[in-house]
XYZ file of N, CA and C in Angstrom:
600
model
N 3.987 120.002 15.049
C 3.133 118.649 14.424
C 4.934 117.735 14.984
N 5.513 118.027 14.620
C 6.599 116.972 14.817
C 6.402 116.652 15.968
N 5.993 118.187 17.464
C 5.834 117.346 19.072
C 4.477 116.259 18.809
N 3.828 116.456 18.464
C 2.484 115.250 18.164
C 2.312 114.254 17.642
N 3.721 114.825 16.965
C 3.864 112.965 16.154
C 4.541 112.038 17.256
N 5.753 112.376 18.133
C 6.492 111.672 18.748
C 5.532 111.173 20.368
N 3.955 112.217 20.491
C 3.381 111.244 21.825
C 2.606 110.474 20.849
N 2.246 109.913 19.812
C 1.628 109.332 19.295
C 2.529 107.911 19.079
N 3.899 108.215 18.640
C 4.458 106.748 18.811
C 4.738 106.328 20.026
N 5.052 107.097 20.870
C 5.608 106.909 22.516
C 4.266 106.587 24.132
N 3.433 105.838 22.871
C 2.267 105.355 23.771
C 2.490 103.839 24.121
N 2.908 103.052 23.357
C 3.456 101.491 23.769
C 3.687 101.581 25.376
N 3.719 100.607 25.651
C 4.648 100.711 26.816
C 5.610 100.041 26.479
N 7.114 99.937 27.061
C 8.303 99.662 26.938
C 8.628 98.462 27.380
N 9.000 97.531 26.902
C 8.781 96.162 27.600
C 11.288 95.651 27.745
N 11.141 95.614 28.934
C 12.802 95.121 29.672
C 13.120 93.824 28.461
N 13.750 94.117 27.096
C 14.137 92.499 26.733
C 14.936 91.417 27.836
N 15.952 92.758 28.613
C 17.106 91.852 28.966
C 16.572 91.013 30.644
N 15.746 91.828 30.920
C 15.081 91.397 32.763
C 14.465 90.254 32.012
N 13.395 90.085 31.393
C 12.334 88.605 30.658
C 13.646 87.790 30.396
N 13.847 87.846 29.761
C 15.485 87.068 29.551
C 16.306 86.463 30.519
N 16.547 87.505 31.384
C 17.210 86.122 32.180
C 16.531 86.295 33.568
N 14.832 86.032 33.669
C 13.336 85.662 34.523
C 13.441 83.834 33.453
N 13.642 83.377 31.689
C 13.401 82.952 31.758
C 14.661 81.606 31.345
N 15.505 82.401 31.618
C 16.668 81.447 31.852
C 16.425 81.074 33.115
N 16.056 81.296 34.318
C 16.132 80.778 35.902
C 14.682 80.151 35.719
N 13.605 80.434 35.006
C 12.813 79.510 34.517
C 13.322 77.984 34.434
N 13.603 78.463 32.945
C 14.989 76.683 32.908
C 15.620 76.232 33.749
N 16.247 76.560 34.061
C 16.936 76.281 35.508
C 16.304 75.472 36.680
N 15.507 75.808 37.000
C 14.077 75.527 38.156
C 13.511 74.165 37.901
N 12.767 74.459 36.331
C 12.102 72.962 35.670
C 13.406 71.886 35.501
N 14.913 71.794 34.962
C 15.963 70.855 35.374
C 15.720 70.495 35.948
N 16.034 71.497 37.593
C 16.559 70.798 39.045
C 15.722 70.177 39.266
N 14.438 70.388 39.456
C 12.960 69.606 39.566
C 13.505 68.219 39.023
N 13.255 67.841 37.705
C 13.851 66.896 36.823
C 14.344 65.950 37.159
N 15.830 66.352 37.525
C 16.885 66.099 38.073
C 16.178 65.262 39.530
N 15.854 65.701 40.226
C 15.448 65.375 41.345
C 14.082 64.315 41.020
N 13.314 64.275 40.351
C 12.298 63.269 40.066
C 13.169 62.254 39.414
N 14.029 62.395 38.478
C 15.225 61.206 37.828
C 15.892 60.577 39.155
N 15.634 61.122 40.403
C 16.710 60.719 41.271
C 15.966 59.596 41.964
N 15.182 59.727 42.247
C 14.413 59.544 43.293
C 13.466 58.154 42.704
N 12.755 58.676 41.696
C 12.310 57.281 40.502
C 14.040 56.246 39.950
N 14.682 55.897 40.580
C 15.963 55.418 40.345
C 15.160 53.998 39.910
N 15.477 53.130 38.520
C 14.946 52.016 38.153
C 14.381 50.934 39.199
N 13.648 50.066 39.218
C 13.177 49.486 40.257
C 13.746 47.770 39.940
N 14.585 47.159 40.980
C 14.895 45.758 39.797
C 13.486 44.698 40.597
N 13.359 43.839 39.746
C 12.609 43.124 39.720
C 13.034 41.659 40.081
N 12.498 40.468 41.016
C 12.708 39.317 40.819
C 12.440 38.900 39.234
N 12.765 37.681 38.850
C 12.792 36.863 37.335
C 11.421 36.451 38.462
N 10.278 35.652 37.024
C 9.230 34.979 37.546
C 9.384 34.047 38.178
N 8.552 33.105 39.124
C 8.737 32.176 39.505
C 7.360 31.160 39.219
N 7.799 30.049 39.444
C 6.425 28.943 40.152
C 6.167 29.541 41.267
N 4.868 29.265 41.013
C 3.472 29.805 42.252
C 3.783 28.050 43.484
N 3.850 28.548 45.069
C 4.611 27.758 45.556
C 2.588 27.418 46.538
N 1.860 27.691 45.940
C 0.271 27.695 46.102
C -0.313 26.625 45.349
N -1.881 26.030 45.917
C -2.743 26.055 44.940
C -3.181 27.127 44.592
N -3.901 27.584 43.678
C -5.114 28.379 43.170
C -6.539 28.200 44.160
N -7.297 28.412 44.776
C -8.504 27.911 45.088
C -9.445 28.087 44.021
N -10.003 27.565 42.816
C -10.793 28.167 42.228
C -12.478 26.950 42.748
N -12.788 26.508 43.933
C -13.608 25.480 43.839
C -14.042 25.617 45.175
N -13.491 26.639 45.555
C -14.033 26.364 47.454
C -15.519 26.720 47.525
N -16.426 27.839 46.307
C -16.971 28.304 46.468
C -18.440 27.960 45.174
N -17.921 27.177 44.520
C -19.079 26.663 43.602
C -19.544 25.861 43.885
N -20.790 26.477 43.778
C -22.116 25.776 44.095
C -23.194 26.393 45.421
N -22.284 27.061 45.896
C -22.643 27.322 47.147
C -23.842 29.548 46.972
N -24.267 29.521 48.119
C -25.239 30.701 47.822
C -24.709 31.680 49.273
N -24.263 32.902 48.408
C -23.819 33.906 49.429
C -25.207 34.997 49.754
N -25.228 35.072 51.055
C -26.639 36.959 50.882
C -25.261 37.907 51.083
N -25.565 38.892 49.876
C -24.693 39.971 50.144
C -25.371 41.308 50.703
N -25.111 41.658 51.496
C -25.549 42.963 51.750
C -24.847 44.079 51.621
N -25.151 45.609 51.706
C -24.071 47.113 51.648
C -23.310 46.909 52.469
N -23.378 45.958 53.774
C -21.936 46.272 54.837
C -21.619 45.004 54.546
N -21.015 44.158 53.656
C -20.150 42.760 53.331
C -19.352 43.511 52.910
N -18.137 43.256 53.284
C -16.747 43.819 53.198
C -16.183 42.879 51.516
N -16.193 44.033 50.453
C -15.278 43.350 48.923
C -14.823 42.598 49.098
N -13.515 41.503 50.162
C -12.960 40.407 49.759
C -14.223 39.353 49.769
N -15.647 39.896 50.426
C -16.899 38.238 50.601
C -18.061 38.557 49.669
N -17.827 39.632 48.584
C -18.842 39.672 47.188
C -18.443 38.702 46.284
N -19.392 38.510 45.303
C -18.882 36.933 44.560
C -17.908 37.484 43.920
N -17.604 36.721 43.213
C -16.533 36.166 42.255
C -15.338 36.264 42.868
N -14.299 36.307 42.423
C -13.009 35.995 42.689
C -12.198 37.100 43.444
N -12.008 37.331 45.044
C -10.822 38.438 44.843
C -9.769 38.069 45.473
N -8.694 39.231 44.408
C -6.876 39.023 44.978
C -6.801 39.253 46.020
N -6.304 39.870 46.893
C -5.808 40.674 47.747
C -4.391 41.176 47.949
N -3.885 40.979 46.781
C -2.480 41.442 46.535
C -2.968 42.633 45.750
N -3.927 42.545 44.847
C -4.077 44.447 43.509
C -5.598 44.075 44.244
N -6.412 43.919 45.360
C -7.513 44.861 46.058
C -8.270 44.393 44.720
N -8.812 43.697 44.447
C -9.698 43.852 43.230
C -10.709 42.199 43.162
N -12.047 42.293 42.861
C -12.976 41.807 42.891
C -12.906 41.150 40.651
N -12.535 39.835 41.078
C -12.860 39.398 39.087
C -13.931 38.700 39.407
N -15.233 38.577 37.971
C -16.468 37.545 38.759
C -16.363 36.286 38.461
N -15.382 35.883 37.644
C -15.245 34.660 37.127
C -14.041 33.929 36.933
N -13.553 32.503 37.029
C -12.120 31.761 37.520
C -11.757 31.998 35.638
N -12.407 31.996 34.977
C -11.346 32.285 33.964
C -10.744 33.181 33.664
N -11.398 34.943 33.734
C -10.439 35.767 34.361
C -10.227 36.179 35.432
N -10.283 35.132 36.422
C -9.368 35.566 37.679
C -7.529 34.950 37.354
N -8.200 33.613 36.589
C -6.546 33.016 36.280
C -5.923 33.920 35.198
N -6.612 34.485 34.612
C -5.941 35.676 33.481
C -5.119 36.301 34.585
N -5.968 37.397 35.344
C -5.487 38.170 35.976
C -4.627 37.659 36.791
N -4.217 36.641 37.882
C -2.900 36.049 38.528
C -2.104 36.239 37.733
N -2.087 35.635 36.097
C -0.746 35.377 35.802
C 0.010 36.525 34.618
N -0.702 37.874 35.287
C -1.469 38.903 34.042
C 0.258 39.848 34.880
N 1.051 40.663 33.814
C 1.656 41.710 34.268
C 1.154 42.577 35.839
N -0.077 42.563 35.523
C -0.014 44.218 36.641
C 0.676 43.048 38.065
N -0.205 42.079 38.162
C -0.684 41.184 39.068
C 0.999 40.305 39.663
N 1.369 40.267 38.821
C 3.077 39.826 39.188
C 4.016 40.938 39.309
N 4.047 42.220 38.611
C 4.581 43.787 39.579
C 4.089 43.825 40.509
N 2.755 44.182 41.339
C 1.783 43.787 42.574
C 3.013 42.742 43.378
N 3.102 41.845 42.984
C 4.173 40.757 43.929
C 5.829 40.667 43.574
N 6.065 41.847 43.340
C 7.834 42.589 42.407
C 8.517 41.454 41.511
N 7.104 40.957 39.959
C 7.730 40.176 39.705
C 8.162 40.815 38.518
N 9.053 40.476 37.695
C 8.908 40.853 35.795
C 8.478 39.939 35.352
N 8.145 40.144 33.751
C 7.689 39.184 33.605
C 8.930 37.829 32.465
N 9.726 38.028 32.735
C 10.657 37.884 32.307
C 11.798 36.285 33.287
N 12.228 35.321 32.790
C 12.151 34.011 33.125
C 13.279 34.012 33.063
N 13.974 33.428 34.813
C 15.178 33.201 34.508
C 16.064 32.435 32.996
N 16.909 32.665 32.640
C 17.472 31.693 32.080
C 18.586 30.723 32.824
N 17.888 29.393 32.379
C 18.830 28.116 33.480
C 20.063 28.093 32.507
N 21.827 27.692 33.151
C 22.828 27.170 33.226
C 22.436 25.739 32.481
N 23.316 25.208 32.360
C 24.277 23.960 31.779
C 24.228 22.928 33.184
N 24.504 23.770 33.905
C 24.700 23.159 35.113
C 23.055 22.757 35.716
N 22.089 23.335 35.924
C 20.885 23.599 36.490
C 20.100 22.949 35.565
N 20.619 21.640 34.048
C 19.948 21.679 33.217
C 19.850 19.692 33.988
N 21.817 20.024 33.761
C 22.014 18.575 34.302
C 21.600 18.437 35.726
N 21.673 19.045 36.568
C 21.415 18.690 37.762
C 19.918 18.509 38.340
N 18.487 19.111 37.341
C 17.441 18.615 37.324
C 17.667 17.535 36.385
N 18.482 16.852 35.158
C 17.944 15.982 34.952
C 17.954 14.616 35.566
N 18.997 14.613 36.771
C 19.823 13.800 37.868
C 18.311 13.395 38.951
N 17.822 14.483 38.931
C 17.246 14.959 39.971
C 16.150 13.638 39.945
N 15.130 14.204 38.659
C 14.292 13.275 38.185
C 14.914 11.593 37.863
N 15.539 11.609 37.208
C 16.202 10.271 36.914
C 16.690 9.165 38.079
N 16.876 10.352 39.936
C 16.480 9.667 40.767
C 15.240 9.028 41.153
N 13.944 10.005 41.156
C 12.702 9.912 41.147
C 12.498 8.544 40.457
N 12.954 8.804 38.844
C 12.367 7.271 38.364
C 13.106 6.024 39.195
N 13.571 6.312 39.494
C 15.063 4.940 40.324
C 14.128 4.632 41.894
N 14.074 5.418 42.739
C 13.065 5.240 43.831
C 11.775 4.285 43.728
N 10.878 4.976 42.597
C 9.384 4.624 41.769
C 9.885 3.171 41.965
N 10.855 3.054 40.655
C 11.665 1.424 40.252
C 11.586 0.623 41.341
N 11.931 1.612 42.639
C 12.726 0.443 44.149
C 10.995 -0.446 44.303
N 10.114 0.499 44.611
C 9.141 1.272 45.847
C 8.194 -0.165 44.919
N 8.894 -0.681 43.708
C 7.328 -1.201 43.044
C 7.642 -2.701 43.591
N 7.087 -3.337 44.387
C 7.330 -4.704 44.714
C 6.127 -5.651 43.901
N 7.554 -6.991 43.364
C 6.640 -7.541 42.682
C 6.356 -8.229 43.783
N 6.520 -9.169 44.867
C 4.837 -10.630 45.035
C 3.868 -9.704 45.596
N 3.966 -8.018 45.763
C 2.849 -7.524 46.215
C 1.750 -7.636 45.147
N 2.749 -6.907 43.897
C 2.479 -6.527 42.316
C 0.984 -8.368 42.005
N 1.721 -9.208 42.632
C 1.475 -10.360 42.115
C 0.275 -11.042 43.096
N 0.403 -11.316 44.089
C -0.977 -10.317 45.041
C -2.211 -10.450 44.007
N -2.473 -8.407 43.860
C -2.916 -7.992 43.472
C -3.515 -8.441 42.146
N -2.853 -9.080 41.572
C -3.189 -9.724 40.387
C -4.013 -10.337 40.853
N -3.812 -11.917 41.168
C -4.287 -13.530 41.361
C -5.717 -12.894 42.022
N -6.007 -11.541 42.976
C -7.138 -11.292 43.962
C -8.252 -10.886 42.050
N -7.451 -9.637 41.960
C -8.246 -9.089 40.901
C -8.475 -10.527 39.779
N -7.699 -11.368 39.655
C -8.657 -12.711 38.698
C -9.279 -13.671 39.555
N -9.392 -13.784 40.830
C -10.256 -14.532 41.738
C -11.991 -13.543 41.521
N -11.681 -12.458 42.001
C -12.719 -11.578 41.871
C -13.569 -11.051 40.281
N -13.030 -11.113 39.358
C -13.516 -11.314 37.642
C -13.941 -12.957 37.348
N -13.268 -13.823 38.166
C -14.068 -15.663 38.147
C -15.620 -15.164 38.962
N -15.219 -14.832 39.906
C -16.462 -15.098 40.919
C -17.427 -13.879 40.384
N -17.535 -12.683 39.299
C -18.094 -12.169 38.903
C -19.021 -12.825 37.835
N -17.794 -13.931 36.836
C -18.583 -14.792 35.720
C -19.487 -15.018 36.248
N -18.962 -16.033 37.360
C -20.323 -17.420 37.344
C -21.632 -16.615 38.189
N -21.162 -16.418 39.105
C -22.301 -15.725 39.034
C -23.478 -14.478 38.221
N -22.718 -14.735 36.764
C -23.222 -13.590 35.810
C -23.525 -15.401 35.060
N -23.617 -16.218 34.964
C -23.754 -17.231 34.180
C -24.887 -18.047 35.313
N -25.113 -18.113 36.840
C -26.167 -18.504 37.765
C -27.245 -17.624 37.504
N -27.518 -16.223 36.996
C -27.895 -14.930 36.878
C -28.752 -15.589 35.847
N -27.958 -16.519 34.483
C -28.958 -16.799 33.354
C -29.410 -17.857 33.398
N -29.171 -18.367 34.172
C -29.586 -20.376 34.008
C -31.149 -19.473 34.937
N -30.681 -18.952 36.199
C -31.917 -18.693 36.591
C -33.205 -17.956 35.029
N -32.487 -17.045 35.395
C -33.948 -16.335 34.030
C -34.398 -17.012 32.976
N -33.537 -18.485 32.469
C -33.817 -19.613 31.309
C -34.950 -20.177 32.006
N -34.833 -20.472 33.704
C -35.621 -21.507 34.257
C -36.383 -20.309 34.340
N -36.649 -19.473 35.153
C -38.022 -18.152 35.158
C -38.674 -18.457 33.459
N -37.712 -18.227 32.757
C -38.832 -17.830 31.416
C -39.621 -19.568 31.057
N -38.895 -20.563 31.464
C -39.173 -21.835 31.059
C -40.550 -22.263 31.523
N -40.446 -22.040 33.119
C -41.293 -21.434 33.309
C -43.618 -20.891 32.542
N -42.899 -19.837 32.396
C -44.057 -19.067 32.134
C -44.041 -19.269 30.532
N -43.604 -20.762 29.556
C -43.320 -20.561 28.628
C -44.138 -21.794 28.603
N -44.354 -22.971 29.905
C -45.453 -23.645 30.010
C -46.478 -23.799 29.972
N -47.018 -22.929 30.185
C -48.714 -22.756 30.406
C -49.194 -22.155 29.212
N -48.146 -21.674 28.511
C -48.668 -21.186 26.848
C -48.729 -22.345 25.923
N -47.845 -23.143 26.234
C -47.209 -23.924 24.875
C -48.672 -25.671 25.500
N -48.711 -25.492 26.416
C -49.769 -26.358 26.102
C -51.883 -25.423 25.439
N -51.502 -24.419 26.047
C -52.810 -23.660 25.107
C -52.334 -23.811 23.824
N -51.884 -23.184 23.681
C -51.480 -23.785 21.815
C -51.907 -25.493 21.632
N -51.679 -26.487 21.722
C -51.774 -27.770 22.155
C -53.002 -28.084 21.746
N -54.170 -27.277 22.774
C -55.316 -27.016 22.907
C -55.783 -26.344 21.571
N -55.435 -25.014 21.494
C -56.226 -24.972 20.291
C -55.800 -25.247 18.846
N -54.538 -26.114 18.940
C -54.268 -26.484 17.562
C -52.964 -25.963 16.790
N -52.535 -25.334 17.704
C -51.407 -25.241 16.839
C -49.513 -25.000 17.513
N -49.175 -25.581 17.167
C -47.430 -25.324 18.271
C -46.962 -24.558 18.635
N -47.774 -23.339 18.457
C -46.264 -22.343 19.136
C -46.936 -20.115 18.404
N -46.880 -19.249 18.757
C -46.563 -18.379 18.023
C -45.454 -17.661 17.221
N -45.125 -18.438 16.353
C -43.892 -18.002 15.078
C -42.927 -18.129 15.595
N -42.947 -18.766 15.691
C -40.996 -18.804 16.513
C -40.387 -20.239 16.332
N -39.448 -20.094 15.292
C -38.852 -20.933 15.001
C -37.668 -21.867 15.748
N -37.719 -21.724 17.063
C -35.997 -21.857 18.058
C -37.252 -23.331 18.529
N -36.128 -23.800 18.426
C -36.388 -25.037 18.983
C -35.898 -24.817 20.953
N -36.572 -26.045 20.984
C -35.834 -26.541 22.942
C -35.514 -27.050 22.938
């Protein structure tokens, strides 16, 4: 019986623990090397600071126009607003503005959503530039030319008032011409007017 019991205990498969330990460490080493390679490839991208747009956004060129769209029409010419940077179509102007001001679009342009901090010198230069613009505007302001414009406006206003007075006089004369036959008829009938207390 002792030989029989040894056979029943021996029927299981034997695993070489050292071999599997070695394979596990090799696999971990390969995974670490692959991770390091990915980290080296995907170095952090340096993006520019957010800048002001140097072009006008065209929102109203297609306003009120009808376009026939077929299955062969390119996606940039179908209905809505097309963004060639992101290659997408947005259906209305509000969402298009949200898109072009959004994070995804700015990243595709190579910008981050961070704004460059201005230095004290940059702020002073900006103030000086704005001050120069105001002074240039004041110099361009010609006093004599402005006086001529004011006189022309006054003359136009006087002419307009004269025309209005003439128009009122003409209307009053037409009204009086229309009223004379009715007042004659009223005197024949025996009363002086139709209830108006207005005197001429």
